[in-house]
JSON list of C-alpha atoms and ligand atoms in Angstrom, two decimals:
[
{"chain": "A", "resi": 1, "resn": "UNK", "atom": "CA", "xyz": [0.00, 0.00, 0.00]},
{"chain": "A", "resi": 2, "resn": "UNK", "atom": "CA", "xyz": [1.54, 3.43, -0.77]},
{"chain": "A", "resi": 3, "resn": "UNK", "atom": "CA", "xyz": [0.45, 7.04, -0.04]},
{"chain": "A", "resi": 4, "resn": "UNK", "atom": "CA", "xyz": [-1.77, 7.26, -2.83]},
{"chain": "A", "resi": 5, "resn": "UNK", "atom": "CA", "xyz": [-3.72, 4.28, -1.69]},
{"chain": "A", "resi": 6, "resn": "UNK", "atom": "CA", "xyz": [-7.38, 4.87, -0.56]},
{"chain": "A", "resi": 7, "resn": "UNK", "atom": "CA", "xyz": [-6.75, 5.23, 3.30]},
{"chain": "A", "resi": 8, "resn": "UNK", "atom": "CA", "xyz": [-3.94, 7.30, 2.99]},
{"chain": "A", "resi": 9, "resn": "UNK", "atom": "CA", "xyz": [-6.45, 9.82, 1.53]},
{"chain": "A", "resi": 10, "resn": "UNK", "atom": "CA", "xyz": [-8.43, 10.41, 4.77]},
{"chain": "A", "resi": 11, "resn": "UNK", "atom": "CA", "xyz": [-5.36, 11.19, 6.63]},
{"chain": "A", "resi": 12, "resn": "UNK", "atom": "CA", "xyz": [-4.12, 14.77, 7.52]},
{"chain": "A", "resi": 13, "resn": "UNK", "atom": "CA", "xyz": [-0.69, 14.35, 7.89]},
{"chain": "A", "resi": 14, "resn": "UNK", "atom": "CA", "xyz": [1.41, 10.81, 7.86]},
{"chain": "A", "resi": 15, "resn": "UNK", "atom": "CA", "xyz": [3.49, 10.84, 11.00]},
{"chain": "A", "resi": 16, "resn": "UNK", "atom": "CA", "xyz": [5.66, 8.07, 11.57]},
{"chain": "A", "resi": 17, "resn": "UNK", "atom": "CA", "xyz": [6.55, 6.16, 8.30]},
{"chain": "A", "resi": 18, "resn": "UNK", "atom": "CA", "xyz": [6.69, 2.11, 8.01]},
{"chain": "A", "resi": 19, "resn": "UNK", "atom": "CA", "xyz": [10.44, 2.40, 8.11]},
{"chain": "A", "resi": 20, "resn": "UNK", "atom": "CA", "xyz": [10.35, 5.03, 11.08]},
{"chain": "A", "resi": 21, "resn": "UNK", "atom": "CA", "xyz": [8.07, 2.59, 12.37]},
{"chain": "A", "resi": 22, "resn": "UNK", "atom": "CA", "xyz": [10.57, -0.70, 12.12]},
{"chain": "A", "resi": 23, "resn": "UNK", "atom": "CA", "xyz": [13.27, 1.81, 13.53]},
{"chain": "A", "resi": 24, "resn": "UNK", "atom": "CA", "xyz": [11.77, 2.45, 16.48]},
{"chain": "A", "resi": 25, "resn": "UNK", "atom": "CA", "xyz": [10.52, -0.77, 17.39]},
{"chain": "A", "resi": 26, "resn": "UNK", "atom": "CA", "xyz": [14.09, -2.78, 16.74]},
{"chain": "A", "resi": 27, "resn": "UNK", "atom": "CA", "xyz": [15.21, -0.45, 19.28]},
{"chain": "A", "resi": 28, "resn": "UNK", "atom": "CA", "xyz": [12.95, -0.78, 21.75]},
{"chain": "A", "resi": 29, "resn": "UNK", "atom": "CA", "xyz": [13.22, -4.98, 21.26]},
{"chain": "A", "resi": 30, "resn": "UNK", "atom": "CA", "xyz": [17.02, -4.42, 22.09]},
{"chain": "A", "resi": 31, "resn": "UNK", "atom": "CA", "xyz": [16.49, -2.46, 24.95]},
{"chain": "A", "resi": 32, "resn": "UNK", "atom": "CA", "xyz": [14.09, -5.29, 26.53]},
{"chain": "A", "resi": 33, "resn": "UNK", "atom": "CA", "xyz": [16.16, -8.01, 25.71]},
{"chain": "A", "resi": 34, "resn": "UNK", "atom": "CA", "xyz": [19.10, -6.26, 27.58]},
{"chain": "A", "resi": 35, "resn": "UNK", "atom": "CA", "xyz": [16.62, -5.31, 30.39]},
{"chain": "A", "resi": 36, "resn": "UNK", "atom": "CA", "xyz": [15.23, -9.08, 30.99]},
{"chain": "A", "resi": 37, "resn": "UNK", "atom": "CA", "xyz": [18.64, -10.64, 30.54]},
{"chain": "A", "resi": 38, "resn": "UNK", "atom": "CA", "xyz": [18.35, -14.20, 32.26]},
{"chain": "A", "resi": 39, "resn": "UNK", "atom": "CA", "xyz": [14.48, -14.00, 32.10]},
{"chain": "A", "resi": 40, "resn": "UNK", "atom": "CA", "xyz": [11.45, -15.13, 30.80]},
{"chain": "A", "resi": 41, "resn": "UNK", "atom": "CA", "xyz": [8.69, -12.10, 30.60]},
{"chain": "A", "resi": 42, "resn": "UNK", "atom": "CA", "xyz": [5.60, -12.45, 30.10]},
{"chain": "A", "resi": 43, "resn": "UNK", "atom": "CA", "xyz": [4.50, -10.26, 26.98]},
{"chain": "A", "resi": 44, "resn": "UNK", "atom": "CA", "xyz": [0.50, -8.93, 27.06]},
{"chain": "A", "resi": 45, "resn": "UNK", "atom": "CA", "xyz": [-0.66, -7.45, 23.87]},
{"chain": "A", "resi": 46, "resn": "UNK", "atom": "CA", "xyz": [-3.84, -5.41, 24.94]},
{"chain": "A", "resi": 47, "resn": "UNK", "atom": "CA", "xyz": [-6.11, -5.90, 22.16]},
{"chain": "A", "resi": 48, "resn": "UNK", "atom": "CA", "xyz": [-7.05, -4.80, 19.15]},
{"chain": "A", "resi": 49, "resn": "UNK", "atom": "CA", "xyz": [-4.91, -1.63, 18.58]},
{"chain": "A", "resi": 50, "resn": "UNK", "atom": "CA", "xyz": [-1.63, -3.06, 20.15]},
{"chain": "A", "resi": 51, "resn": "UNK", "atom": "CA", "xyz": [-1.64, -6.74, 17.49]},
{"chain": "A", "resi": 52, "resn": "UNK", "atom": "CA", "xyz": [0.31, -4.37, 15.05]},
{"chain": "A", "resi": 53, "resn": "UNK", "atom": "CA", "xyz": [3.25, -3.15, 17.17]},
{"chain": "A", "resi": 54, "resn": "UNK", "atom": "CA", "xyz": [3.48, -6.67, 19.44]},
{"chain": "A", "resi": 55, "resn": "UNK", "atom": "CA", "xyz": [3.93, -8.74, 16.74]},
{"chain": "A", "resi": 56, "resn": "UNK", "atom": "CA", "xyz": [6.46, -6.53, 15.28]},
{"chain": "A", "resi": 57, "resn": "UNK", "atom": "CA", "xyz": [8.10, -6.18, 18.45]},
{"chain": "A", "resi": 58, "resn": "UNK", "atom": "CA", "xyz": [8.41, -9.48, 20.01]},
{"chain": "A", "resi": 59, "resn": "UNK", "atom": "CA", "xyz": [10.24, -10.21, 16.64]},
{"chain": "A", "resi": 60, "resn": "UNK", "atom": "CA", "xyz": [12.42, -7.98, 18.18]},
{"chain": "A", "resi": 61, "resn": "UNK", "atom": "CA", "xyz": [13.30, -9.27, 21.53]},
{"chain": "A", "resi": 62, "resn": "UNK", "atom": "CA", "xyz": [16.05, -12.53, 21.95]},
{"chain": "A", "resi": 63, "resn": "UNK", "atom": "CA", "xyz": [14.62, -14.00, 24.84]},
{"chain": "A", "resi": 64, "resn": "UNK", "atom": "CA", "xyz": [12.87, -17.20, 25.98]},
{"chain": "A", "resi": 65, "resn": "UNK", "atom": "CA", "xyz": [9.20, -14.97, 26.50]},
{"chain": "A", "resi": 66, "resn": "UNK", "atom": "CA", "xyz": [5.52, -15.77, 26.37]},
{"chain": "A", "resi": 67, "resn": "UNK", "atom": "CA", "xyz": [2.75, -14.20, 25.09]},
{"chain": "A", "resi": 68, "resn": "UNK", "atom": "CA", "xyz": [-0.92, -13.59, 26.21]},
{"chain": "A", "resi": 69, "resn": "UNK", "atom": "CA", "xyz": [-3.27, -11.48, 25.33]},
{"chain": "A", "resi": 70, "resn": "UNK", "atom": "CA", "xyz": [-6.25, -9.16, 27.21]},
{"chain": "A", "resi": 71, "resn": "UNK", "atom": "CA", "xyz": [-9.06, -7.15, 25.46]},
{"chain": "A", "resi": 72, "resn": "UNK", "atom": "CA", "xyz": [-10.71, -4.04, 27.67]},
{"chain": "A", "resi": 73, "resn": "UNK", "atom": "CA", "xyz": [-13.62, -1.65, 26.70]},
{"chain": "A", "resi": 74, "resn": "UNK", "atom": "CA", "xyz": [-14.59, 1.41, 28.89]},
{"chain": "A", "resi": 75, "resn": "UNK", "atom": "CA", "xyz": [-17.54, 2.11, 30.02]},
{"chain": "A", "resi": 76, "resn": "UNK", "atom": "CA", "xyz": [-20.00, 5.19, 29.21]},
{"chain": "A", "resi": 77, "resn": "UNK", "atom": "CA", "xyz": [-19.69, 7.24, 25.59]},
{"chain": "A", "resi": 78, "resn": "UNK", "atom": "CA", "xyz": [-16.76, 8.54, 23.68]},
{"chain": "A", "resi": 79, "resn": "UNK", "atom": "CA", "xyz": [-16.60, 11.57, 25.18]},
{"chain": "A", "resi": 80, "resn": "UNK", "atom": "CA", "xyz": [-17.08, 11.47, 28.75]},
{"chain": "A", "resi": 81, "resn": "UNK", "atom": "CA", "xyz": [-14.68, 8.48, 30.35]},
{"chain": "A", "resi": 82, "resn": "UNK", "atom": "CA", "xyz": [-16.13, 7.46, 33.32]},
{"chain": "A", "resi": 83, "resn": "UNK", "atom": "CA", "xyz": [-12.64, 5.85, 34.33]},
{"chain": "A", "resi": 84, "resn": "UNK", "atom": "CA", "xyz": [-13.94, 2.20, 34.83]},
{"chain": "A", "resi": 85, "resn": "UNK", "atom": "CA", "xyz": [-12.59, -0.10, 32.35]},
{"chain": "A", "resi": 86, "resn": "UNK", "atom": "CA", "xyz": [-14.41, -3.58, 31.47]},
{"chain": "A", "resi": 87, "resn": "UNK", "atom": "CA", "xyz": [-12.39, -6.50, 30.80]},
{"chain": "A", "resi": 88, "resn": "UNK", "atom": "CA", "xyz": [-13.51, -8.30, 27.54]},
{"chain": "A", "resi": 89, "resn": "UNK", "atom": "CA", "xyz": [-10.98, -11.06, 27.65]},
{"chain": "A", "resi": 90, "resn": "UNK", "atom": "CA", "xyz": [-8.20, -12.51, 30.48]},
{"chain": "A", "resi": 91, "resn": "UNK", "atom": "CA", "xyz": [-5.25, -13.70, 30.04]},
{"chain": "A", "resi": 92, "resn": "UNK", "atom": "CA", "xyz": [-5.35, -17.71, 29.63]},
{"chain": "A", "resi": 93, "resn": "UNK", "atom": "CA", "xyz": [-2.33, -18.35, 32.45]},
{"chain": "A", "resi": 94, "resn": "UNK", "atom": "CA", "xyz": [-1.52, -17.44, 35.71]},
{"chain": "A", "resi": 95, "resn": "UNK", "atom": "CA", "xyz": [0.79, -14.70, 36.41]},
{"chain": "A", "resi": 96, "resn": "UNK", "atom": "CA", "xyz": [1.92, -15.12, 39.64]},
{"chain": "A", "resi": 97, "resn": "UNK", "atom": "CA", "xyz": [5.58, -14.65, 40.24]},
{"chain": "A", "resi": 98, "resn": "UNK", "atom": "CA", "xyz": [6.25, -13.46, 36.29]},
{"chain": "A", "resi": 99, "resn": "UNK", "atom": "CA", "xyz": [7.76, -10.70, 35.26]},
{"chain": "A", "resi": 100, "resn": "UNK", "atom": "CA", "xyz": [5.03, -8.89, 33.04]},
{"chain": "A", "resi": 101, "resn": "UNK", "atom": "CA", "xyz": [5.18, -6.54, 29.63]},
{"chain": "A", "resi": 102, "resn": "UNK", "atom": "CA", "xyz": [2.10, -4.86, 29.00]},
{"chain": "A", "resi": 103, "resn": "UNK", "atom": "CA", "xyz": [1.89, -3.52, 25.52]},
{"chain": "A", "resi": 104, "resn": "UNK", "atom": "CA", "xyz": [-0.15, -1.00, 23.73]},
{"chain": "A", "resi": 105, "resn": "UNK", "atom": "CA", "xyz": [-1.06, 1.06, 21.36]},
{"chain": "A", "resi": 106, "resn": "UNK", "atom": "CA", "xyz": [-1.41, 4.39, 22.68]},
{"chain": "A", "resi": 107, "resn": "UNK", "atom": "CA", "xyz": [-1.71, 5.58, 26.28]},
{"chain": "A", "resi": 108, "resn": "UNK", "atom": "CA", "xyz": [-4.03, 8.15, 26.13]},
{"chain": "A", "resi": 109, "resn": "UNK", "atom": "CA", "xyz": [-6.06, 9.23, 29.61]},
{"chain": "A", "resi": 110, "resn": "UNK", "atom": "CA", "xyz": [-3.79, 6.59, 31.27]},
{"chain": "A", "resi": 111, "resn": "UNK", "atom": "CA", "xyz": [-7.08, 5.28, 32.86]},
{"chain": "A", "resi": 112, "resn": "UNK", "atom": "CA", "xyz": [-6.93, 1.87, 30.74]},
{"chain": "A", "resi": 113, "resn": "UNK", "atom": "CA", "xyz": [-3.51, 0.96, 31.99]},
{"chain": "A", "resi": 114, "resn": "UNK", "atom": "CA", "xyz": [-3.99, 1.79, 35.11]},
{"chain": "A", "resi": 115, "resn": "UNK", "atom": "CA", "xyz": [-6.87, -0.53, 35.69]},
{"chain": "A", "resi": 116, "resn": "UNK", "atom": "CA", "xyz": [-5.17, -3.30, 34.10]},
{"chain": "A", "resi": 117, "resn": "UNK", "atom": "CA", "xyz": [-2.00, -2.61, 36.46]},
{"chain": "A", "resi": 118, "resn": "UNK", "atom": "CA", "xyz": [-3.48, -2.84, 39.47]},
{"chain": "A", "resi": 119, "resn": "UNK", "atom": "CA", "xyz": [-5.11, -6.03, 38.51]},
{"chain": "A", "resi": 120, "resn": "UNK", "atom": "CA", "xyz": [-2.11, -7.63, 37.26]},
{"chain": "A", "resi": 121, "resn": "UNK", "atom": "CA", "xyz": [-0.28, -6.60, 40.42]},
{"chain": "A", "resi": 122, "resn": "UNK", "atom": "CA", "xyz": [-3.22, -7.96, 42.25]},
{"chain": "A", "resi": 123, "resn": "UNK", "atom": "CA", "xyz": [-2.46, -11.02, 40.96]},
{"chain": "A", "resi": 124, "resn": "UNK", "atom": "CA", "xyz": [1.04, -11.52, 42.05]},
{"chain": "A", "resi": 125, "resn": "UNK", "atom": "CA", "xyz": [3.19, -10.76, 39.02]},
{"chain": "A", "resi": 126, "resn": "UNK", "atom": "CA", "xyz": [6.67, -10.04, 40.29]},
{"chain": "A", "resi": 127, "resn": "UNK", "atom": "CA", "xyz": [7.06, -7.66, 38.16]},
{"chain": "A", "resi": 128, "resn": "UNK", "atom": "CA", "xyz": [4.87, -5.35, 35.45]},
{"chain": "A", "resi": 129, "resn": "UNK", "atom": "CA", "xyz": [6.25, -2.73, 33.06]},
{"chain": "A", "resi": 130, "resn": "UNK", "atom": "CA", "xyz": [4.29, -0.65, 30.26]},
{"chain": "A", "resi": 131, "resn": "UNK", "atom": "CA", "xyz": [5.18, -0.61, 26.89]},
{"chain": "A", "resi": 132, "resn": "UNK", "atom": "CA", "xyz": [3.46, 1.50, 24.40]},
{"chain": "A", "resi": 133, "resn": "UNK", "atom": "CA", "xyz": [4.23, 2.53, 20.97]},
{"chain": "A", "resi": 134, "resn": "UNK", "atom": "CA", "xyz": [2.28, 5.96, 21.40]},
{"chain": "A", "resi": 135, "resn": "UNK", "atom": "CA", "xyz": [2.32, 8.25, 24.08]},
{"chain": "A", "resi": 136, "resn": "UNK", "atom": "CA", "xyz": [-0.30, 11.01, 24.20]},
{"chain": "A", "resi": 137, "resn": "UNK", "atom": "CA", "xyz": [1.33, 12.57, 27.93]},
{"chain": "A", "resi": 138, "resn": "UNK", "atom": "CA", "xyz": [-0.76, 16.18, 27.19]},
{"chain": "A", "resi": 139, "resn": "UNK", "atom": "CA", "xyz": [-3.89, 14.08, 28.08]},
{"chain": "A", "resi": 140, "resn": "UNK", "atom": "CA", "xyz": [-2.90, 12.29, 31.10]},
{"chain": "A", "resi": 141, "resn": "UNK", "atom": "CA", "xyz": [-5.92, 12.23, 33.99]},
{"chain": "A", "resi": 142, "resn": "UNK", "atom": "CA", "xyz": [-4.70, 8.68, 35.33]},
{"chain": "A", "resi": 143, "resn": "UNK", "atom": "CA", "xyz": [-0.99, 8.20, 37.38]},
{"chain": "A", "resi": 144, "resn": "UNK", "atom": "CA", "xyz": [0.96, 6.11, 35.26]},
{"chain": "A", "resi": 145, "resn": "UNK", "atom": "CA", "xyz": [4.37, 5.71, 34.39]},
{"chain": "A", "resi": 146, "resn": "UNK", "atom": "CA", "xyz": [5.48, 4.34, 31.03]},
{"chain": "A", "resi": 147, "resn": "UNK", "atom": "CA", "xyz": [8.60, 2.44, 30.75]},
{"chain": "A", "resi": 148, "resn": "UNK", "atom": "CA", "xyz": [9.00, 2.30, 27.16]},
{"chain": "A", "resi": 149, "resn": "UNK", "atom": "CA", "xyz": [7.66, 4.64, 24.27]},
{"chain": "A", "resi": 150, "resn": "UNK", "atom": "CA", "xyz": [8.43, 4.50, 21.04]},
{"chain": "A", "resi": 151, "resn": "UNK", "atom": "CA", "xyz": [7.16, 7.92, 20.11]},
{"chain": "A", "resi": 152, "resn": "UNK", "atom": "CA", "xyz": [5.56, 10.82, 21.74]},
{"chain": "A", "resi": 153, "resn": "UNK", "atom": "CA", "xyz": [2.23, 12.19, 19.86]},
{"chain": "A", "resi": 154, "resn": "UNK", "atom": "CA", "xyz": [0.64, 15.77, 19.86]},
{"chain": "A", "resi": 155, "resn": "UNK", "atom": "CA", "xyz": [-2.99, 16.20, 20.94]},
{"chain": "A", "resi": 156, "resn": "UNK", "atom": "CA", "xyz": [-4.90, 14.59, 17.89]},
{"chain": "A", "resi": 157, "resn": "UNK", "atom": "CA", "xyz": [-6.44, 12.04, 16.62]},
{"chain": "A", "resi": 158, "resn": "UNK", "atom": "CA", "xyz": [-4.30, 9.45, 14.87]},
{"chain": "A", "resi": 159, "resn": "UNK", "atom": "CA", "xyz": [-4.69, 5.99, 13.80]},
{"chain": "A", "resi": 160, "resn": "UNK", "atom": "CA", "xyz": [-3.07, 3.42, 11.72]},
{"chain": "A", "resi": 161, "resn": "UNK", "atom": "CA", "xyz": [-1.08, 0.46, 12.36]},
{"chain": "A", "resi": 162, "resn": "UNK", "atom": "CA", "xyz": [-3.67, -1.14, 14.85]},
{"chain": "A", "resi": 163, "resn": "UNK", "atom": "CA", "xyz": [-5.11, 2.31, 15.76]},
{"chain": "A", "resi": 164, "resn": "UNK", "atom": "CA", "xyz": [-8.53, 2.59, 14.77]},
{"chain": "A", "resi": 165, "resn": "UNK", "atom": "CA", "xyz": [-11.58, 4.95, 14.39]},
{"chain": "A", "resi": 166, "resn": "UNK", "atom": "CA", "xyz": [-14.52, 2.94, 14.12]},
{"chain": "A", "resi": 167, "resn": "UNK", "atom": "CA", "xyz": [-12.99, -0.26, 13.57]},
{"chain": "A", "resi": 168, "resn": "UNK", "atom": "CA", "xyz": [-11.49, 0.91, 10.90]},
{"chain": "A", "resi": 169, "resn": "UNK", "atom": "CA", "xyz": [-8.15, 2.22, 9.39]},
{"chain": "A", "resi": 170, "resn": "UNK", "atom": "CA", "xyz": [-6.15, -0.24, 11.52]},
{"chain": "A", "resi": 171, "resn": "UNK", "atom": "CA", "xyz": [-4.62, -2.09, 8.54]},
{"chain": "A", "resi": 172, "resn": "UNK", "atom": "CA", "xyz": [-3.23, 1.42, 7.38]},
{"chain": "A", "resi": 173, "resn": "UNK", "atom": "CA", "xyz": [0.62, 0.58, 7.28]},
{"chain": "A", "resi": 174, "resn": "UNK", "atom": "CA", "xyz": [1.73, 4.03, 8.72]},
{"chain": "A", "resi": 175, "resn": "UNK", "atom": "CA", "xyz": [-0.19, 6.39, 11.83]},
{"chain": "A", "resi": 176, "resn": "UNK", "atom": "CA", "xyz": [-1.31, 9.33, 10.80]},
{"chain": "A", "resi": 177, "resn": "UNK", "atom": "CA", "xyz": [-3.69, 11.98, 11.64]},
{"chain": "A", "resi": 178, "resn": "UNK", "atom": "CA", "xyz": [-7.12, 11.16, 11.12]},
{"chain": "A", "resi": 179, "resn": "UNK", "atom": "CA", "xyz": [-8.40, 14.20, 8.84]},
{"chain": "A", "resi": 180, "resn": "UNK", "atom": "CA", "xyz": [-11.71, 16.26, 10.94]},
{"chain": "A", "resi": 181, "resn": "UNK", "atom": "CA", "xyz": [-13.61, 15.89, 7.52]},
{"chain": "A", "resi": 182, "resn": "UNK", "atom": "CA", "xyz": [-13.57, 11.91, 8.09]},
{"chain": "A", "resi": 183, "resn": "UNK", "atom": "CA", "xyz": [-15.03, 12.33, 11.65]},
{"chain": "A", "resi": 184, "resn": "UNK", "atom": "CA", "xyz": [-17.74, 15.09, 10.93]},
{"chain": "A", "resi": 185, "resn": "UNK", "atom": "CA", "xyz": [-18.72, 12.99, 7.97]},
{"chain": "A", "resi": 186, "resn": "UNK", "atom": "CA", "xyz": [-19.05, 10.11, 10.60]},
{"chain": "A", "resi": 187, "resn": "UNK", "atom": "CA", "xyz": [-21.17, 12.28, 12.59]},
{"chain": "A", "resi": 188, "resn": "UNK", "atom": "CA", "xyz": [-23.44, 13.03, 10.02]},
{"chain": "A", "resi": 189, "resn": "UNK", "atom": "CA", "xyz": [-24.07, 10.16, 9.06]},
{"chain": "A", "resi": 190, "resn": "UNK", "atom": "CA", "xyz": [-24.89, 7.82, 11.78]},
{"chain": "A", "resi": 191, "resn": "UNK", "atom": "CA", "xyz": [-24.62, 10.33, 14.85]},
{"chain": "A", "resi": 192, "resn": "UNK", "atom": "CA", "xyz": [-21.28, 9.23, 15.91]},
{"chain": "A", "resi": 193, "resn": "UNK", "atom": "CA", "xyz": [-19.02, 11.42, 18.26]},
{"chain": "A", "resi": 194, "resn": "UNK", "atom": "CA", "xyz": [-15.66, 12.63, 16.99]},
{"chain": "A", "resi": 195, "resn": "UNK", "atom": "CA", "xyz": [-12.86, 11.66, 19.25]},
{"chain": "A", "resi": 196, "resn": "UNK", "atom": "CA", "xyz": [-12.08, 13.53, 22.01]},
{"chain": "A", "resi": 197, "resn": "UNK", "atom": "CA", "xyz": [-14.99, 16.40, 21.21]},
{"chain": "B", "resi": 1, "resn": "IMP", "atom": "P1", "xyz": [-6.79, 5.55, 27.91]},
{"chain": "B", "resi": 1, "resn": "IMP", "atom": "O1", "xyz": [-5.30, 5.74, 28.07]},
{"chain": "B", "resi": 1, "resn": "IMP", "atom": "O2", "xyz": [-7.41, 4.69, 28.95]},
{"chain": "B", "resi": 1, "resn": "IMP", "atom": "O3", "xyz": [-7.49, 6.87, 27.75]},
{"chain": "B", "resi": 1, "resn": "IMP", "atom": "O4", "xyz": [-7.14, 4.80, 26.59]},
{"chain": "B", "resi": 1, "resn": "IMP", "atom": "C1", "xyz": [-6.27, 4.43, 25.67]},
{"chain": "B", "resi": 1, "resn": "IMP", "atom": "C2", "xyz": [-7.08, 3.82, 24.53]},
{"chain": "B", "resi": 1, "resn": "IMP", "atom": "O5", "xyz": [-7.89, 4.82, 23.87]},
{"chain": "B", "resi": 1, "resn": "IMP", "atom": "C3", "xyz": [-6.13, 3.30, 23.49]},
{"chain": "B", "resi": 1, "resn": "IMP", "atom": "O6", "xyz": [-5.83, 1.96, 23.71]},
{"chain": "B", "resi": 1, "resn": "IMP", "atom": "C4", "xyz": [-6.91, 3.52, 22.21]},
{"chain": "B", "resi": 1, "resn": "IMP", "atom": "O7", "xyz": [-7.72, 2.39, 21.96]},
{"chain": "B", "resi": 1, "resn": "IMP", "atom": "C5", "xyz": [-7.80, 4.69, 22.47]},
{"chain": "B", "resi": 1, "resn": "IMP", "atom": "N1", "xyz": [-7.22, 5.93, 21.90]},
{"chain": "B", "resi": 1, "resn": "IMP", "atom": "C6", "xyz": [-6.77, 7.00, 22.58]},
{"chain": "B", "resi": 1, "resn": "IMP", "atom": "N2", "xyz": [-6.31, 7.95, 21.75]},
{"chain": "B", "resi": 1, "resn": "IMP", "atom": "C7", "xyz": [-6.46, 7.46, 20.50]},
{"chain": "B", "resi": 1, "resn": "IMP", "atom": "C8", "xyz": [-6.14, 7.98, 19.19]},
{"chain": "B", "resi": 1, "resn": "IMP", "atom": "O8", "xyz": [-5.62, 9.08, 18.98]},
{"chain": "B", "resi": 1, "resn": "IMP", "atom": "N3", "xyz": [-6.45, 7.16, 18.15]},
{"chain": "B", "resi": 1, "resn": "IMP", "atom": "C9", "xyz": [-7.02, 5.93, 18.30]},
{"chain": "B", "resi": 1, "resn": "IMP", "atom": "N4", "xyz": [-7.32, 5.41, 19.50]},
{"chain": "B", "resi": 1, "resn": "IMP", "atom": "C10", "xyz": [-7.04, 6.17, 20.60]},
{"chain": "B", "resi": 2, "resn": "MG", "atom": "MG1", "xyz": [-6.44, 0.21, 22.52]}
]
């Protein structure tokens, strides 16, 4: 797919490219794999934005780790977060005593994470870091700390490469920012709230 493919026409801008992309992520799977030297981590790919970036990544890690995998929804509409987060699907295996990678797509409010943290370290892990490929920090309402970022994004709306807006764009091989025209379109249509209005 190149940039004069159909998706790539309802983007504003293209940020990160597939190759900017790649860059970062080979990085990052060096930097874990010297982190967990001598261990076995656990790898949780919160689903669906993060599939994208953890299967990329874990290509990038040398070490003897597992995967699992967790889906979440929150609660109430688009635009008003009520801070509870719904668990859609748990992990298949125990934690207890592991040391844990939670990866994601973008960390946003922080109130997703969060949740899933204190759950997770509920459960015993011995250990449980954050890993996300986006990091929106100007919208922060949750305490979190993020241990690895790949890159740090302004206050829009962007999707591509397992971002979405409605369901859709996630197969877009680069993130971008989502045009306004796609959104108010969206809205017209079928009622739907644009992000973050
Ligand atoms: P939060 O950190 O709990 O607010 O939620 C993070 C989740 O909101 C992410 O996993 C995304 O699914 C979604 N999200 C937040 N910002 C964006 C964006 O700019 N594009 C697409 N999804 C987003
Ligand atoms: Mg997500």
């Amino acid at each position: 797919m190149n940039h004069d493919a159909l998706l790539f026409q309802d983007l504003e801008s293209v940020l990160y490219t597939r190759e900017q992309l790649q860059t970062s992520i080979a990085e990052m799977g060096k930097r874990i794999t010297r982190d967990y030297q001598g261990k076995s981590p656990v790898m949780v790919c919160i689903l669906k934005g993060a599939s994208l970036f953890f299967c990329d990544l874990i290509r990038e890690i040398d070490l003897p780790l597992e995967i699992d995998f967790m889906a979440t929804s929150s609660y109430g509409s688009s635009t008003i977060s009520s801070g509870e987060v719904k668990l859609i699907k748990d992990l298949d295996r125990s934690i207890h005593g592991r040391d844990v990678l939670l990866v994601e797509d973008i960390v946003d409010t922080g109130m997703t994470l969060n949740y899933l943290k204190k759950i997770l370290m509920g459960r015993g892990a011995a250990s449980l870091r954050i890993v996300t490929l986006l990091d929106k920090p100007s919208r922060r309402v949750a305490p979190l700390t993020v241990d690895y970022i790949c890159f740090e994004v302004p206050d829009a709306f962007v999707v591509g490469y397992g971002l979405d807006f409605d369901e859709k764009y996630r197969n877009l091989p680069e993130v971008g920012i989502l045009s306004p025209r796609v959104y108010a379109a969206a809205e017209k249509e079928k009622g739907a709230e644009a992000p973050h209005s």
